[in-house]
Amino acid sequence: SAVISQKPSRDICQRGTSLTIQCQVDSQVTMMFWYRQQPGQSLTLIATANQGSEATYESGFVIDKFPISRPNLTFSTLTVSNMSPEDSSIYLCSVRGSGNTIYFGEGSWLTVV
Amino acid sequence: KQEVTQIPAALSVPEGENLVLNCSFTDSAIYNLQWFRQDPGKGLTSLLLIQSSQREQTSGRLNASLDKSSGRSTLYIAASQPGDSATYLCAVEHTGNQFYFGTGTSLTVIP
């Protein structure tokens, strides 16, 4: 299994500011995934982050709004830029473990006011 | 595009009952299917993974089945307990790391 730590767990942010979420894994992984879960909805994949290359963004998500870093095989960050109330969500980092099982962090619950 | 639907959206049962949660998907060309549990304000915990070549997986009181041809999966929970109260999500994976999640079934087990 993989243990994933996310920071911050919760934050209240002012409109127009940016926040960086950190994701730390206890083992080396090739791919890390960033998801958004808006209130009452299911998960939507934002991007896939591979170490040493640019992140791959899903339709509807752009690098200027959600820049991602992946400096090594155990760590990634997601920045939510120029936040608006519509960005209030849980942001989740996940990795693929052995046997194709997907593991998730505890999530970062952002409220934009 | 794959669409994943979970029915019912919410379910309330008395403790000790057996129950079934349903997941349906429109594109049967899946790589695998996973069931997750999500507690309020928390991340997801993987419960069971079924590869596309498998029909079912079991873990303790949980049994998940997969019928690719009909685009359906079920999660069976035996002898439910209050600690089982959570939202249960299913997710299908296609090749190329494409994941599609259902909207979940919110389960409440009443003591």
XYZ file of N, CA and C in Angstrom:
672
model
N 0.834 -1.191 0.000
C 0.000 0.000 0.000
C 0.876 1.250 0.000
N 0.255 2.379 -0.245
C 0.966 3.650 -0.246
C 0.298 4.582 0.750
N 1.111 5.311 1.502
C 0.585 6.294 2.437
C 0.858 7.677 1.859
N -0.193 8.456 1.747
C -0.098 9.767 1.117
C -0.466 10.837 2.129
N 0.382 11.840 2.258
C 0.121 12.959 3.158
C -0.127 14.205 2.333
N -1.182 14.913 2.662
C -1.496 16.155 1.970
C -1.511 17.303 2.958
N -1.014 18.451 2.496
C -1.062 19.669 3.284
C -1.477 20.829 2.398
N -2.293 21.769 2.845
C -3.001 21.726 4.123
C -4.211 20.797 4.062
N -4.720 20.416 5.199
C -5.934 19.602 5.197
C -7.156 20.483 4.957
N -7.107 21.683 5.474
C -8.189 22.645 5.265
C -7.620 24.036 5.219
N -8.294 24.910 4.470
C -7.890 26.316 4.470
C -9.040 27.164 3.966
N -9.093 28.356 4.486
C -10.032 29.360 4.000
C -9.207 30.438 3.315
N -9.527 30.701 2.067
C -8.686 31.577 1.251
C -9.483 32.776 0.762
N -8.788 33.862 0.573
C -9.416 35.059 0.039
C -9.482 34.973 -1.479
N -10.553 35.492 -2.010
C -10.719 35.566 -3.475
C -9.520 36.271 -4.092
N -9.024 35.744 -5.197
C -7.920 36.365 -5.924
C -6.547 35.898 -5.497
N -6.464 35.164 -4.397
C -5.165 34.656 -3.948
C -4.907 33.277 -4.535
N -3.720 32.767 -4.285
C -3.332 31.437 -4.756
C -2.918 30.590 -3.568
N -3.101 29.299 -3.687
C -2.729 28.375 -2.620
C -2.063 27.161 -3.224
N -0.993 26.715 -2.600
C -0.283 25.527 -3.062
C -0.538 24.373 -2.118
N -0.948 23.253 -2.685
C -1.216 22.035 -1.933
C -0.055 21.070 -2.156
N 0.399 20.474 -1.077
C 1.516 19.547 -1.169
C 1.038 18.115 -1.004
N 1.687 17.219 -1.717
C 1.370 15.795 -1.638
C 2.667 15.015 -1.516
N 2.787 14.262 -0.426
C 3.992 13.482 -0.153
C 3.621 12.013 -0.059
N 4.330 11.160 -0.784
C 4.067 9.722 -0.779
C 5.211 9.005 -0.088
N 4.903 7.897 0.575
C 5.938 7.197 1.339
C 6.744 6.228 0.495
N 6.506 6.218 -0.808
C 7.282 5.374 -1.701
C 7.403 6.061 -3.053
N 8.335 5.604 -3.860
C 8.530 6.230 -5.164
C 7.459 5.758 -6.139
N 6.862 6.683 -6.827
C 5.808 6.366 -7.789
C 6.058 7.140 -9.067
N 5.695 6.534 -10.180
C 5.897 7.194 -11.462
C 4.862 8.291 -11.675
N 3.607 7.927 -11.467
C 2.531 8.871 -11.746
C 1.838 9.311 -10.474
N 1.495 10.585 -10.434
C 0.638 11.103 -9.369
C -0.524 11.820 -10.048
N -1.687 11.684 -9.439
C -2.896 12.234 -10.028
C -3.492 13.267 -9.089
N -4.001 14.349 -9.666
C -4.689 15.371 -8.881
C -6.148 15.422 -9.304
N -7.038 15.351 -8.282
C -8.475 15.376 -8.516
C -9.112 16.561 -7.796
N -10.266 16.955 -8.279
C -11.098 17.928 -7.595
C -12.453 17.271 -7.313
N -12.967 17.524 -6.133
C -14.303 17.046 -5.777
C -15.095 18.236 -5.268
N -15.962 18.747 -6.110
C -16.793 19.883 -5.721
C -17.926 19.389 -4.829
N -18.486 20.284 -4.033
C -19.503 19.885 -3.048
C -20.626 19.060 -3.673
N -20.878 17.907 -3.121
C -21.962 17.049 -3.564
C -21.715 16.332 -4.871
N -20.521 16.427 -5.390
C -20.239 15.805 -6.683
C -19.141 14.753 -6.553
N -18.950 14.038 -7.629
C -17.912 13.024 -7.619
C -16.569 13.642 -8.010
N -15.587 12.789 -8.181
C -14.238 13.264 -8.455
C -14.047 13.549 -9.934
N -13.308 14.596 -10.208
C -12.919 14.947 -11.565
C -11.402 15.049 -11.623
N -10.807 14.358 -12.575
C -9.360 14.396 -12.714
C -8.918 15.744 -13.272
N -7.986 16.386 -12.574
C -7.433 17.652 -13.054
C -6.257 17.392 -13.996
N -5.308 16.611 -13.511
C -4.095 16.380 -14.292
C -3.340 15.177 -13.751
N -2.472 14.651 -14.601
C -1.556 13.576 -14.240
C -0.144 14.138 -14.247
N 0.590 13.880 -13.184
C 1.928 14.447 -13.043
C 2.972 13.334 -13.045
N 3.829 13.350 -14.042
C 4.955 12.425 -14.115
C 6.225 13.173 -13.749
N 7.098 12.500 -13.034
C 8.358 13.125 -12.653
C 9.216 13.383 -13.890
N 9.708 14.598 -14.001
C 10.612 14.934 -15.090
C 9.943 15.385 -16.364
N 8.627 15.513 -16.349
C 7.948 15.996 -17.548
C 6.797 16.902 -17.151
N 6.259 17.590 -18.127
C 5.121 18.470 -17.876
C 3.887 17.645 -17.516
N 3.072 18.190 -16.654
C 1.827 17.513 -16.297
C 0.874 17.485 -17.493
N 0.058 16.468 -17.534
C -0.959 16.332 -18.583
C -2.307 16.721 -18.005
N -2.929 17.747 -18.574
C -4.175 18.294 -18.037
C -5.374 17.740 -18.788
N -6.447 17.531 -18.048
C -7.696 17.081 -18.633
C -8.444 18.269 -19.216
N -9.408 17.932 -20.043
C -10.217 18.977 -20.671
C -10.885 19.833 -19.603
N -10.780 21.131 -19.772
C -11.394 22.056 -18.824
C -10.443 22.563 -17.756
N -9.242 22.033 -17.725
C -8.239 22.462 -16.743
C -6.981 22.923 -17.473
N -6.435 24.050 -17.055
C -5.276 24.626 -17.736
C -4.155 24.892 -16.748
N -2.946 24.898 -17.293
C -1.754 25.032 -16.465
C -1.689 26.381 -15.768
N -2.186 27.423 -16.396
C -2.127 28.745 -15.763
C -2.960 28.797 -14.496
N -4.045 28.066 -14.468
C -4.938 28.054 -13.324
C -4.488 27.026 -12.272
N -3.966 25.904 -12.737
C -3.581 24.812 -11.837
C -2.145 24.345 -12.120
N -1.149 25.180 -11.901
C 0.216 24.727 -12.141
C 0.606 23.606 -11.185
N 1.338 22.647 -11.713
C 1.738 21.459 -10.956
C 3.250 21.313 -11.025
N 3.832 20.949 -9.908
C 5.252 20.608 -9.907
C 5.417 19.153 -9.500
N 6.462 18.524 -10.011
C 6.750 17.128 -9.657
C 8.269 16.994 -9.627
N 8.892 17.496 -8.561
C 10.357 17.553 -8.527
C 11.032 16.204 -8.326
N 10.328 15.235 -7.736
C 10.926 13.910 -7.534
C 9.830 12.857 -7.498
N 10.213 11.620 -7.232
C 9.276 10.503 -7.342
C 8.366 10.332 -6.129
N 8.514 11.189 -5.109
C 7.673 11.056 -3.922
C 6.879 12.315 -3.595
N 6.978 13.332 -4.400
C 6.405 14.625 -4.015
C 5.828 15.352 -5.224
N 4.707 16.059 -4.977
C 4.105 16.901 -6.012
C 3.363 18.042 -5.341
N 3.215 19.128 -6.058
C 2.386 20.229 -5.580
C 1.402 20.632 -6.664
N 0.237 21.082 -6.204
C -0.794 21.651 -7.072
C -1.096 23.041 -6.542
N -1.019 24.020 -7.403
C -1.378 25.382 -7.018
C -2.721 25.730 -7.640
N -3.598 26.279 -6.837
C -4.859 26.810 -7.339
C -4.683 28.323 -7.386
N -4.670 28.875 -8.592
C -4.302 30.276 -8.778
C -5.524 31.175 -8.897
N -5.352 32.403 -8.443
C -6.393 33.421 -8.612
C -7.765 32.854 -8.262
N -7.893 32.412 -7.031
C -9.076 31.654 -6.632
C -10.352 32.467 -6.617
N -11.438 31.795 -6.943
C -12.786 32.340 -6.860
C -13.625 31.363 -6.046
N -14.804 31.778 -5.610
C -15.642 30.853 -4.828
C -15.917 29.537 -5.539
N -15.912 29.545 -6.872
C -16.157 28.307 -7.615
C -15.041 27.282 -7.435
N -13.908 27.714 -6.931
C -12.788 26.798 -6.677
C -12.898 26.118 -5.317
N -13.909 26.444 -4.548
C -14.111 25.788 -3.255
C -14.406 24.310 -3.489
N -13.521 23.464 -3.058
C -13.606 22.034 -3.345
C -12.680 21.283 -2.408
N -12.781 19.958 -2.490
C -11.734 19.117 -1.926
C -10.787 18.773 -3.072
N -9.511 18.950 -2.834
C -8.499 18.592 -3.826
C -7.767 17.358 -3.303
N -7.694 16.340 -4.142
C -7.152 15.054 -3.724
C -5.999 14.631 -4.607
N -4.982 14.122 -3.969
C -3.840 13.572 -4.679
C -3.939 12.054 -4.602
N -3.578 11.362 -5.665
C -3.619 9.905 -5.628
C -2.464 9.314 -6.423
N -2.169 8.062 -6.108
C -1.110 7.337 -6.807
C -1.590 5.923 -7.070
N -0.932 5.282 -7.979
C -1.227 3.876 -8.257
C -0.235 3.016 -7.490
N -0.776 2.053 -6.745
C 0.078 1.139 -6.009
C 0.214 -0.191 -6.720
N 0.687 -1.176 -5.995
C 0.856 -2.501 -6.591
C -0.501 -3.092 -6.927
N -0.563 -3.861 -7.971
C -1.822 -4.483 -8.367
C -2.838 -3.507 -8.907
N -2.405 -2.345 -9.304
C -3.275 -1.328 -9.912
C -4.237 -0.651 -8.942
N -4.127 -0.943 -7.661
C -4.974 -0.250 -6.693
C -4.595 1.219 -6.634
N -5.612 2.063 -6.528
C -5.392 3.504 -6.442
C -5.503 3.929 -4.983
N -4.540 4.712 -4.524
C -4.526 5.216 -3.162
C -4.685 6.727 -3.191
N -5.437 7.227 -2.211
C -5.710 8.649 -2.127
C -5.170 9.240 -0.832
N -4.813 10.517 -0.916
C -4.537 11.267 0.297
C -5.843 11.629 0.982
N -5.717 12.274 2.137
C -6.889 12.648 2.920
C -7.635 13.833 2.302
N -7.004 14.508 1.355
C -7.669 15.625 0.709
C -7.346 16.946 1.361
N -7.473 18.001 0.569
C -7.298 19.373 1.046
C -8.581 20.126 0.754
N -9.260 20.540 1.845
C -10.586 21.143 1.691
C -10.407 22.651 1.661
N -10.645 23.248 0.491
C -10.466 24.682 0.329
C -11.806 25.394 0.251
N -11.927 26.457 1.020
C -13.087 27.330 0.948
C -12.605 28.710 0.543
N -13.168 29.249 -0.522
C -12.771 30.565 -1.016
C -13.875 31.564 -0.673
N -13.478 32.635 0.014
C -14.474 33.623 0.435
C -14.211 34.984 -0.217
N -18.011 9.074 -24.371
C -17.356 9.223 -23.080
C -18.027 8.315 -22.061
N -17.224 7.737 -21.207
C -17.747 6.834 -20.177
C -18.608 7.598 -19.182
N -19.729 7.013 -18.823
C -20.576 7.565 -17.768
C -20.803 6.482 -16.724
N -20.604 6.853 -15.487
C -20.738 5.915 -14.379
C -21.873 6.396 -13.485
N -22.825 5.508 -13.225
C -24.009 5.861 -12.442
C -24.113 4.930 -11.245
N -24.444 5.507 -10.104
C -24.624 4.694 -8.902
C -26.034 4.901 -8.354
N -26.674 3.778 -8.099
C -28.029 3.787 -7.572
C -28.101 2.808 -6.406
N -28.738 3.193 -5.239
C -29.367 4.489 -5.043
C -28.348 5.560 -4.654
N -28.767 6.810 -4.647
C -27.886 7.890 -4.221
C -27.698 7.867 -2.713
N -28.726 7.404 -2.013
C -28.655 7.313 -0.557
C -29.418 6.085 -0.101
N -28.944 5.512 0.986
C -29.546 4.275 1.495
C -29.405 4.262 3.006
N -30.497 3.903 3.684
C -30.480 3.823 5.132
C -30.999 2.451 5.531
N -30.231 1.720 6.328
C -30.620 0.366 6.709
C -30.378 0.166 8.198
N -31.117 -0.741 8.819
C -30.841 -1.061 10.222
C -29.614 -1.961 10.327
N -28.939 -1.846 11.419
C -27.748 -2.658 11.663
C -28.049 -4.136 11.503
N -27.128 -4.849 10.884
C -27.278 -6.286 10.723
C -27.816 -6.719 9.372
N -28.389 -5.771 8.642
C -28.926 -6.125 7.322
C -27.816 -6.304 6.303
N -28.103 -7.183 5.339
C -27.246 -7.297 4.168
C -27.734 -6.282 3.134
N -26.825 -5.725 2.350
C -27.255 -4.725 1.385
C -26.403 -4.793 0.119
N -26.966 -4.223 -0.950
C -26.296 -4.222 -2.248
C -26.278 -2.801 -2.799
N -25.107 -2.381 -3.211
C -24.948 -1.094 -3.887
C -24.657 -1.369 -5.356
N -25.212 -0.535 -6.216
C -25.107 -0.769 -7.655
C -24.286 0.294 -8.364
N -23.598 -0.141 -9.374
C -22.785 0.739 -10.206
C -22.961 0.298 -11.650
N -23.293 1.223 -12.535
C -23.402 0.880 -13.954
C -22.541 1.821 -14.776
N -22.044 1.321 -15.887
C -21.178 2.113 -16.747
C -21.547 1.869 -18.203
N -21.330 2.875 -19.035
C -21.841 2.817 -20.402
C -20.862 2.180 -21.386
N -19.578 2.272 -21.121
C -18.561 1.714 -22.019
C -17.937 0.488 -21.355
N -18.159 -0.664 -21.930
C -17.701 -1.897 -21.294
C -16.222 -2.194 -21.518
N -15.543 -1.374 -22.309
C -14.113 -1.616 -22.582
C -13.254 -1.076 -21.451
N -13.472 -1.617 -20.263
C -12.750 -1.111 -19.097
C -11.536 -1.976 -18.811
N -10.601 -1.380 -18.119
C -9.372 -2.065 -17.706
C -9.572 -2.718 -16.339
N -10.220 -1.983 -15.438
C -10.604 -2.545 -14.152
C -11.672 -1.658 -13.520
N -12.192 -2.104 -12.375
C -13.194 -1.347 -11.635
C -12.824 -1.412 -10.168
N -12.935 -0.292 -9.480
C -12.625 -0.259 -8.050
C -13.802 0.312 -7.282
N -13.956 -0.183 -6.087
C -14.895 0.383 -5.128
C -14.098 1.080 -4.030
N -14.580 2.285 -3.682
C -13.937 3.084 -2.647
C -14.956 3.454 -1.576
N -14.424 3.769 -0.440
C -15.224 4.304 0.653
C -14.693 5.700 0.961
N -15.623 6.636 1.194
C -15.223 7.991 1.566
C -15.998 8.417 2.797
N -15.278 8.735 3.847
C -15.898 9.275 5.050
C -15.988 10.792 4.918
N -16.932 11.415 5.622
C -17.157 12.862 5.457
C -15.893 13.682 5.623
N -15.604 14.539 4.668
C -14.452 15.422 4.736
C -13.116 14.731 4.601
N -13.125 13.499 4.121
C -11.890 12.710 4.035
C -11.617 12.278 2.603
N -10.449 11.678 2.421
C -10.114 11.109 1.132
C -10.797 9.769 0.924
N -10.380 9.060 -0.127
C -10.984 7.787 -0.472
C -10.100 6.634 -0.030
N -10.761 5.574 0.423
C -10.056 4.359 0.793
C -10.482 3.252 -0.159
N -9.507 2.615 -0.795
C -9.829 1.536 -1.720
C -10.336 0.318 -0.953
N -11.445 -0.242 -1.424
C -12.032 -1.423 -0.791
C -11.716 -2.690 -1.587
N -12.033 -2.641 -2.866
C -11.861 -3.811 -3.716
C -11.540 -3.358 -5.131
N -10.683 -4.104 -5.784
C -10.375 -3.864 -7.186
C -10.679 -5.129 -7.956
N -11.417 -4.999 -9.055
C -11.720 -6.143 -9.914
C -11.103 -5.878 -11.279
N -10.209 -6.745 -11.685
C -9.642 -6.623 -13.026
C -10.716 -6.995 -14.051
N -10.534 -6.539 -15.274
C -11.563 -6.751 -16.299
C -11.795 -8.231 -16.593
N -10.786 -9.055 -16.316
C -10.909 -10.493 -16.580
C -11.564 -11.251 -15.423
N -11.809 -10.564 -14.314
C -12.373 -11.212 -13.135
C -13.870 -10.970 -13.041
N -14.537 -11.810 -12.264
C -15.981 -11.686 -12.076
C -16.321 -11.141 -10.697
N -15.454 -11.416 -9.712
C -15.746 -10.915 -8.374
C -14.490 -10.905 -7.526
N -14.587 -10.114 -6.439
C -13.533 -10.063 -5.437
C -14.201 -9.974 -4.080
N -13.533 -10.563 -3.089
C -14.093 -10.580 -1.733
C -13.047 -10.104 -0.747
N -13.524 -9.342 0.240
C -12.665 -8.936 1.341
C -13.528 -8.823 2.583
N -13.370 -9.802 3.467
C -14.159 -9.778 4.698
C -15.648 -9.838 4.405
N -16.383 -8.834 4.889
C -17.832 -8.798 4.683
C -18.233 -8.185 3.343
N -17.255 -7.826 2.549
C -17.524 -7.174 1.273
C -17.302 -8.134 0.119
N -18.222 -8.065 -0.852
C -18.064 -8.843 -2.076
C -18.465 -7.947 -3.242
N -17.576 -7.811 -4.210
C -17.879 -7.012 -5.386
C -17.916 -7.917 -6.601
N -18.899 -7.707 -7.455
C -19.014 -8.473 -8.685
C -18.913 -7.542 -9.881
N -18.544 -8.130 -11.001
C -18.411 -7.349 -12.233
C -18.997 -8.122 -13.393
N -19.901 -7.493 -14.134
C -20.433 -8.039 -15.371
C -20.159 -7.011 -16.459
N -19.040 -7.195 -17.137
C -18.645 -6.203 -18.136
C -19.638 -6.093 -19.269
N -20.169 -7.229 -19.706
C -21.028 -7.221 -20.880
C -22.282 -6.385 -20.652
N -22.785 -6.391 -19.423
C -23.976 -5.593 -19.129
C -23.627 -4.246 -18.519
N -22.338 -3.998 -18.303
C -21.914 -2.714 -17.749
C -22.350 -2.507 -16.315
N -22.211 -3.554 -15.491
C -22.686 -3.445 -14.119
C -21.702 -4.043 -13.127
N -21.707 -3.419 -11.946
C -20.985 -3.969 -10.810
C -21.848 -3.787 -9.580
N -21.735 -4.710 -8.645
C -22.430 -4.578 -7.379
C -21.439 -4.740 -6.242
N -21.714 -4.037 -5.160
C -20.958 -4.196 -3.923
C -21.932 -4.708 -2.875
N -21.664 -5.895 -2.393
C -22.503 -6.543 -1.385
C -21.824 -6.390 -0.032
N -22.574 -5.864 0.938
C -22.058 -5.722 2.298
C -22.901 -6.618 3.195
N -22.275 -7.554 3.826
C -22.978 -8.485 4.710
C -22.971 -7.967 6.141
N -24.076 -8.251 6.832
C -24.191 -7.944 8.270
C -23.706 -6.531 8.568
N -24.380 -5.555 8.003
C -23.921 -4.165 8.091
C -23.784 -3.690 9.536
N -22.828 -2.773 9.730
C -22.533 -2.207 11.040
C -22.551 -0.686 10.949
N -22.798 0.001 12.065
C -22.790 1.476 12.023
C -21.490 2.051 11.462
N -20.392 1.365 11.685
C -19.106 1.822 11.152
C -19.004 1.740 9.641
N -19.966 1.085 9.014
C -19.979 1.026 7.549
C -20.573 2.289 6.945
N -21.137 3.143 7.772
C -21.757 4.379 7.281
C -20.700 5.261 6.620
N -20.911 5.561 5.359
C -19.958 6.327 4.558
C -20.565 6.476 3.167
N -19.850 7.173 2.307
C -20.226 7.219 0.896
C -19.359 6.222 0.143
N -19.990 5.419 -0.688
C -19.292 4.398 -1.462
C -19.273 4.811 -2.931
N -18.086 4.855 -3.495
C -17.936 5.242 -4.892
C -17.334 4.102 -5.697
N -17.810 3.968 -6.915
C -17.152 3.050 -7.830
C -16.443 3.868 -8.902
N -15.391 3.320 -9.427
C -14.612 3.989 -10.463
C -14.165 2.967 -11.478
N -14.307 3.293 -12.749
C -13.813 2.416 -13.801
C -12.567 3.042 -14.409
N -11.670 2.196 -14.807
C -10.440 2.645 -15.425
C -10.348 2.118 -16.844
N -9.978 3.013 -17.748
C -9.659 2.607 -19.101
C -8.145 2.653 -19.262
N -7.638 2.094 -20.309
C -6.216 2.159 -20.563
C -5.805 3.613 -20.726
N -4.557 3.891 -20.403
C -4.096 5.269 -20.478
C -4.413 6.059 -19.235
N -4.630 5.349 -18.115
C -4.884 6.007 -16.831
C -6.106 6.913 -16.850
N -7.103 6.555 -17.612
C -8.348 7.312 -17.617
C -9.300 6.711 -16.593
N -9.647 7.514 -15.590
C -10.548 7.061 -14.541
C -11.854 7.832 -14.609
N -12.946 7.110 -14.351
C -14.258 7.745 -14.304
C -14.958 7.282 -13.031
N -15.369 8.269 -12.233
C -15.985 7.972 -10.944
C -17.492 8.160 -11.001
N -18.197 7.337 -10.239
C -19.613 7.552 -10.030
C -19.824 8.632 -8.985
N -21.070 9.014 -8.794
C -21.390 10.074 -7.839
C -21.582 9.543 -6.426
N -21.572 8.231 -6.279
C -21.568 7.663 -4.942
C -22.930 7.310 -4.393
N -22.923 6.385 -3.438
C -24.103 6.039 -2.648
C -23.775 6.346 -1.194
N -24.579 7.199 -0.589
C -24.388 7.546 0.819
C -25.135 6.541 1.678
N -24.393 5.765 2.449
C -24.964 4.700 3.270
C -24.996 5.108 4.731
N -26.154 4.911 5.352
C -26.292 5.108 6.794
C -26.785 3.808 7.400
N -26.048 3.281 8.348
C -26.449 2.071 9.069
C -26.903 2.489 10.459
N -28.155 2.223 10.746
C -28.775 2.692 11.985
C -28.592 1.652 13.084
N -28.032 2.075 14.220
C -27.803 1.100 15.311
C -29.119 0.551 15.859
